[in-house]
Coordinates of C-alpha atoms in Angstrom, one line a residue:
M1 CA 1.0 4.4 -32.8
E2 CA -1.2 7.0 -31.3
K3 CA 0.3 9.7 -29.2
H4 CA -0.4 9.5 -25.4
I5 CA -2.2 12.6 -24.3
I6 CA -2.0 12.3 -20.5
K7 CA -0.9 9.7 -18.0
Y8 CA -2.6 9.1 -14.6
R9 CA -1.3 6.5 -12.1
G10 CA 0.4 4.5 -14.8
K11 CA -2.6 4.6 -17.2
S12 CA -2.2 6.5 -20.5
A13 CA -5.0 8.1 -22.6
T14 CA -4.9 8.5 -26.4
S15 CA -7.1 10.4 -28.7
S16 CA -9.1 7.2 -29.3
D17 CA -9.6 6.9 -25.6
V18 CA -10.9 10.4 -25.3
E19 CA -13.3 9.8 -28.2
F20 CA -14.5 6.6 -26.5
I21 CA -15.2 8.4 -23.2
N22 CA -17.0 11.3 -25.0
H23 CA -19.1 8.7 -26.8
L24 CA -19.8 6.9 -23.5
M25 CA -21.0 10.2 -21.9
K26 CA -23.1 11.0 -25.0
N27 CA -24.9 7.6 -24.7
N28 CA -25.5 8.1 -21.0
P29 CA -26.6 11.8 -20.7
N30 CA -28.2 11.5 -17.3
A31 CA -25.3 9.6 -15.7
S32 CA -23.4 11.2 -12.8
R33 CA -19.7 11.3 -12.6
Y34 CA -19.8 8.3 -10.2
A35 CA -22.0 6.3 -12.6
L36 CA -19.7 7.1 -15.5
S37 CA -16.6 6.0 -13.7
K38 CA -18.3 2.6 -13.1
L39 CA -19.4 2.3 -16.7
L40 CA -15.9 3.1 -17.9
C41 CA -14.4 0.4 -15.6
K42 CA -16.8 -2.2 -17.0
E43 CA -16.1 -1.2 -20.6
W44 CA -12.3 -1.2 -20.1
N45 CA -12.3 -4.1 -17.6
W46 CA -10.7 -2.1 -14.9
I47 CA -11.3 -4.6 -12.2
Q48 CA -9.3 -5.6 -9.1
P49 CA -8.4 -9.2 -8.6
N50 CA -11.1 -9.5 -5.9
G51 CA -13.7 -8.5 -8.5
A52 CA -14.2 -4.9 -7.3
L53 CA -14.3 -2.1 -9.9
R54 CA -11.3 0.3 -9.9
D55 CA -13.8 3.2 -10.0
M56 CA -11.6 5.6 -7.9
V57 CA -8.8 5.3 -10.5
A58 CA -11.3 5.7 -13.3
R59 CA -12.8 8.8 -11.6
G60 CA -9.4 10.4 -11.2
F61 CA -8.5 9.5 -14.7
M62 CA -11.6 11.1 -16.1
L63 CA -11.2 14.2 -13.9
K64 CA -7.7 14.8 -15.2
L65 CA -9.0 14.6 -18.8
H66 CA -11.8 17.1 -17.8
R67 CA -9.4 19.5 -16.1
E68 CA -7.1 19.5 -19.2
G69 CA -10.0 20.2 -21.5
Y70 CA -10.2 16.9 -23.4
I71 CA -13.7 15.9 -22.0
R72 CA -16.5 17.7 -20.3
L73 CA -17.8 15.9 -17.3
P74 CA -21.4 16.6 -16.0
D75 CA -21.6 19.0 -13.1
K76 CA -21.2 17.6 -9.6
R77 CA -24.5 16.6 -8.0
N78 CA -23.1 16.5 -4.5
N79 CA -19.9 16.8 -2.5
P80 CA -19.7 13.6 -0.4
N81 CA -17.3 13.5 2.5
N82 CA -13.9 12.2 1.4
P83 CA -12.2 10.4 4.3
F84 CA -8.9 10.5 2.6
I85 CA -9.0 14.3 2.4
N86 CA -11.0 15.2 5.6
R87 CA -9.1 12.9 7.8
K88 CA -9.6 12.8 11.5
K89 CA -6.8 11.9 13.8
P90 CA -7.4 8.5 15.5
A91 CA -8.7 8.8 19.0
K92 CA -6.3 8.0 21.7
I93 CA -7.2 4.7 23.4
Q94 CA -5.7 3.9 26.7
I95 CA -4.3 0.4 27.3
D96 CA -2.2 -1.3 29.9
Q97 CA 1.4 0.0 29.6
T98 CA 3.0 -2.1 32.3
K99 CA 6.5 -3.0 31.1
I100 CA 7.0 -6.4 29.6
K101 CA 10.6 -7.5 30.0
A102 CA 11.1 -11.2 29.3
G103 CA 12.6 -13.7 27.0
L104 CA 10.8 -14.7 23.8
A105 CA 10.0 -18.2 25.2
Q106 CA 8.3 -16.6 28.2
I107 CA 5.7 -14.6 26.3
K108 CA 4.6 -17.5 24.0
P109 CA 2.2 -18.4 22.7
I110 CA 2.0 -15.3 20.5
E111 CA -1.2 -14.5 18.6
I112 CA -1.2 -12.5 15.4
K113 CA -4.6 -11.2 14.2
Q114 CA -5.5 -9.4 10.9
V115 CA -7.6 -6.5 12.3
R116 CA -8.6 -4.5 9.2
N117 CA -12.4 -4.1 9.2
T118 CA -12.7 -5.6 12.6
P119 CA -13.4 -4.1 16.1
H120 CA -9.7 -4.0 16.8
E121 CA -8.9 -1.6 13.9
K122 CA -9.5 1.5 15.9
L123 CA -7.1 0.3 18.6
F124 CA -4.5 -0.4 15.8
N125 CA -4.9 3.1 14.4
S126 CA -4.5 4.6 17.8
L127 CA -1.4 2.7 18.7
I128 CA 0.3 3.6 15.4
E129 CA -0.7 7.3 15.7
Y130 CA 0.6 7.7 19.3
H131 CA 3.5 5.3 19.5
H132 CA 5.1 5.1 16.0
Y133 CA 7.5 7.9 15.1
I134 CA 5.8 8.6 11.8
G135 CA 2.2 8.3 13.1
F136 CA -0.8 6.9 11.4
C137 CA -1.8 7.5 7.7
H138 CA -4.4 5.8 5.6
P139 CA -2.7 3.1 3.5
V140 CA -3.3 3.2 -0.3
G141 CA -4.7 0.4 -2.4
E142 CA -4.7 -3.2 -1.1
Q143 CA -3.9 -3.4 2.6
L144 CA -3.8 -5.5 5.7
K145 CA -3.3 -4.6 9.3
Y146 CA -2.1 -7.0 12.0
M147 CA -1.9 -6.8 15.8
V148 CA 0.3 -9.1 17.8
F149 CA -0.9 -10.2 21.3
A150 CA 0.9 -12.0 24.2
N151 CA -1.4 -13.1 27.1
K152 CA -4.1 -11.0 25.4
R153 CA -2.1 -7.8 25.6
P154 CA -1.1 -6.1 22.4
I155 CA 2.6 -5.9 21.9
A156 CA 3.2 -5.0 18.3
C157 CA 1.5 -3.8 15.1
F158 CA 2.2 -4.3 11.3
S159 CA 0.6 -2.6 8.4
W160 CA 1.1 -3.8 4.8
S161 CA -0.1 -2.1 1.7
S162 CA 0.3 -1.8 -2.1
A163 CA 3.9 -1.2 -3.1
P164 CA 5.2 2.1 -4.5
R165 CA 5.2 2.1 -8.3
H166 CA 8.9 2.8 -8.9
I167 CA 11.8 2.1 -6.6
G168 CA 15.1 1.9 -8.5
A169 CA 17.0 -0.5 -6.2
R170 CA 14.1 -2.9 -6.0
D171 CA 13.4 -2.8 -9.7
R172 CA 17.0 -3.6 -10.5
Y173 CA 17.0 -6.5 -8.0
I174 CA 13.9 -8.0 -9.6
G175 CA 15.2 -7.3 -13.1
W176 CA 11.8 -6.5 -14.5
T177 CA 10.8 -4.3 -17.4
K178 CA 8.4 -1.3 -17.0
K179 CA 5.7 -3.5 -18.6
D180 CA 6.4 -6.3 -16.1
R181 CA 6.1 -3.8 -13.2
D182 CA 2.9 -2.2 -14.4
K183 CA 1.3 -5.7 -14.8
N184 CA 2.7 -7.4 -11.7
L185 CA 3.2 -4.7 -9.0
S186 CA 0.2 -6.1 -7.1
L187 CA 2.2 -9.2 -6.5
M188 CA 4.3 -7.5 -3.8
A189 CA 3.4 -5.9 -0.5
Y190 CA 5.0 -3.0 1.3
N191 CA 5.6 -3.1 5.1
S192 CA 4.5 0.5 5.7
R193 CA 4.5 0.4 9.5
F194 CA 6.1 -1.9 12.1
L195 CA 5.7 -1.1 15.7
I196 CA 7.0 -2.9 18.8
L197 CA 5.2 -1.0 21.6
P198 CA 7.7 1.0 23.7
W199 CA 7.0 -0.8 27.0
V200 CA 7.8 -4.2 25.4
Q201 CA 11.4 -5.3 25.8
V202 CA 11.8 -8.8 24.4
D203 CA 15.0 -9.8 22.7
H204 CA 14.6 -11.1 19.1
L205 CA 10.9 -10.4 19.1
A206 CA 11.0 -8.2 16.0
S207 CA 12.8 -10.7 13.7
H208 CA 10.7 -13.5 15.1
L209 CA 7.5 -11.7 14.1
L210 CA 8.9 -10.8 10.7
G211 CA 9.5 -14.5 10.1
I212 CA 5.9 -15.4 11.1
M213 CA 4.6 -12.7 8.8
A214 CA 6.6 -14.0 5.8
R215 CA 5.2 -17.5 6.3
N216 CA 1.6 -16.4 6.4
I217 CA 0.9 -13.1 4.6
S218 CA 0.5 -14.4 1.1
K219 CA -2.3 -16.8 2.0
D220 CA -4.0 -14.0 4.0
W221 CA -3.6 -11.6 1.0
E222 CA -5.1 -14.2 -1.4
A223 CA -8.0 -14.9 0.9
I224 CA -9.0 -11.2 0.8
Y225 CA -7.8 -10.0 -2.6
N226 CA -7.9 -13.2 -4.7
H227 CA -4.2 -13.2 -5.6
P228 CA -1.0 -14.2 -3.8
I229 CA 2.1 -12.1 -3.3
F230 CA 5.7 -13.2 -3.9
F231 CA 7.8 -10.4 -2.6
L232 CA 7.9 -8.1 0.5
E233 CA 9.6 -4.7 0.8
T234 CA 10.1 -1.9 3.3
F235 CA 12.1 1.3 3.8
V236 CA 14.3 2.0 6.8
D237 CA 15.2 5.5 7.7
T238 CA 19.0 5.3 8.0
Q239 CA 19.1 8.4 10.2
R240 CA 17.2 6.5 12.9
F241 CA 17.7 2.8 12.4
L242 CA 20.1 0.2 11.0
G243 CA 17.5 -2.4 9.8
T244 CA 19.0 -4.9 12.3
C245 CA 15.7 -6.9 12.7
Y246 CA 15.2 -7.2 9.0
K247 CA 18.7 -8.4 8.5
A248 CA 18.2 -10.9 11.4
A249 CA 15.0 -12.1 9.6
N250 CA 17.0 -12.8 6.4
W251 CA 15.7 -9.8 4.5
Q252 CA 18.1 -8.4 1.9
Y253 CA 19.4 -4.9 1.6
L254 CA 18.7 -3.8 -2.0
G255 CA 20.1 -0.3 -2.0
D256 CA 18.9 3.2 -1.1
T257 CA 16.1 5.5 -2.3
T258 CA 16.9 8.7 -4.1
G259 CA 15.2 10.9 -1.5
R260 CA 13.1 12.6 -4.1
G261 CA 9.6 11.3 -3.8
K262 CA 7.1 10.4 -6.6
N263 CA 6.1 13.9 -7.7
D264 CA 9.6 15.4 -7.8
H265 CA 10.7 17.3 -10.9
T266 CA 13.9 18.9 -9.6
K267 CA 16.0 15.6 -9.5
K268 CA 17.4 16.8 -6.2
P269 CA 16.8 15.0 -2.8
N270 CA 14.1 16.7 -0.8
R271 CA 13.6 14.1 2.0
S272 CA 15.6 11.6 4.0
I273 CA 17.2 8.8 2.1
K274 CA 15.8 5.3 3.1
A275 CA 17.4 1.9 2.9
V276 CA 15.4 -0.5 0.8
W277 CA 15.0 -4.0 2.1
G278 CA 13.3 -6.9 0.4
Y279 CA 12.2 -10.5 1.1
P280 CA 11.3 -13.0 -1.6
L281 CA 8.5 -15.3 -0.6
S282 CA 9.4 -17.9 -3.3
K283 CA 12.6 -19.2 -4.8
N284 CA 11.0 -18.6 -8.2
F285 CA 9.7 -15.1 -7.3
R286 CA 11.3 -13.5 -10.4
S287 CA 9.4 -15.8 -12.8
Y288 CA 6.1 -14.6 -11.3
M289 CA 7.2 -10.9 -11.1
R290 CA 8.4 -10.9 -14.7
A291 CA 5.6 -13.1 -16.1

């Protein structure tokens, strides 16, 4: 077996891979870095379930090889704006903040809209930035954003995104191998933000919304990304919250994070420890996650 030279976002490179990429560049001497990343995706079939090329992953993969001296990429032709680096804080959008204090039955019917790539997305980003204790950040990978309305007024927000690669408590619960995880990580979604707006006081609203989400999110995911999901997860900061609404919605406490983060090399906690909660969307979820 060939020795792995580098690893980038779960993808390894061998000496044969380096030789292949150098050959690809030699056969396309006028191609830009952008064009080369797309060519590599096509050659190696790095394609998302929705048919889009994983060219950002390929570009980062090739750049790491370039920086470590294994390949020589062509010079940059331009420096396009990168919205993930040059991020602007969402503008603050004023909305009606009149207190809503009522029973759950009194605010029905509740409407939940997926707002990513819609006119409501700016409002979503603003509400998360100015009313969620963590604030807004750009989700990574596959992602959906939802706003919840009652009588046409926004009352809550959810964001869901691609799951973190390795969470020990979750991985032990699913019982999958590293190979299973690398192949099937896209079959779960991470609840990265959940916000009930601070002027909304409705008993049992949070768990009620989590139940609606669990019943509908997989078909929404499949409509956009061409594959279903079978498991939901989230982290709860135990210094702030107890996870009561997740427990009430029948999510399961799986254990705690290590508090170290993905790039840690000290093996010592450097951030707050989070409780890991999970929710299977199918009785047979393990058969899909370990397929």
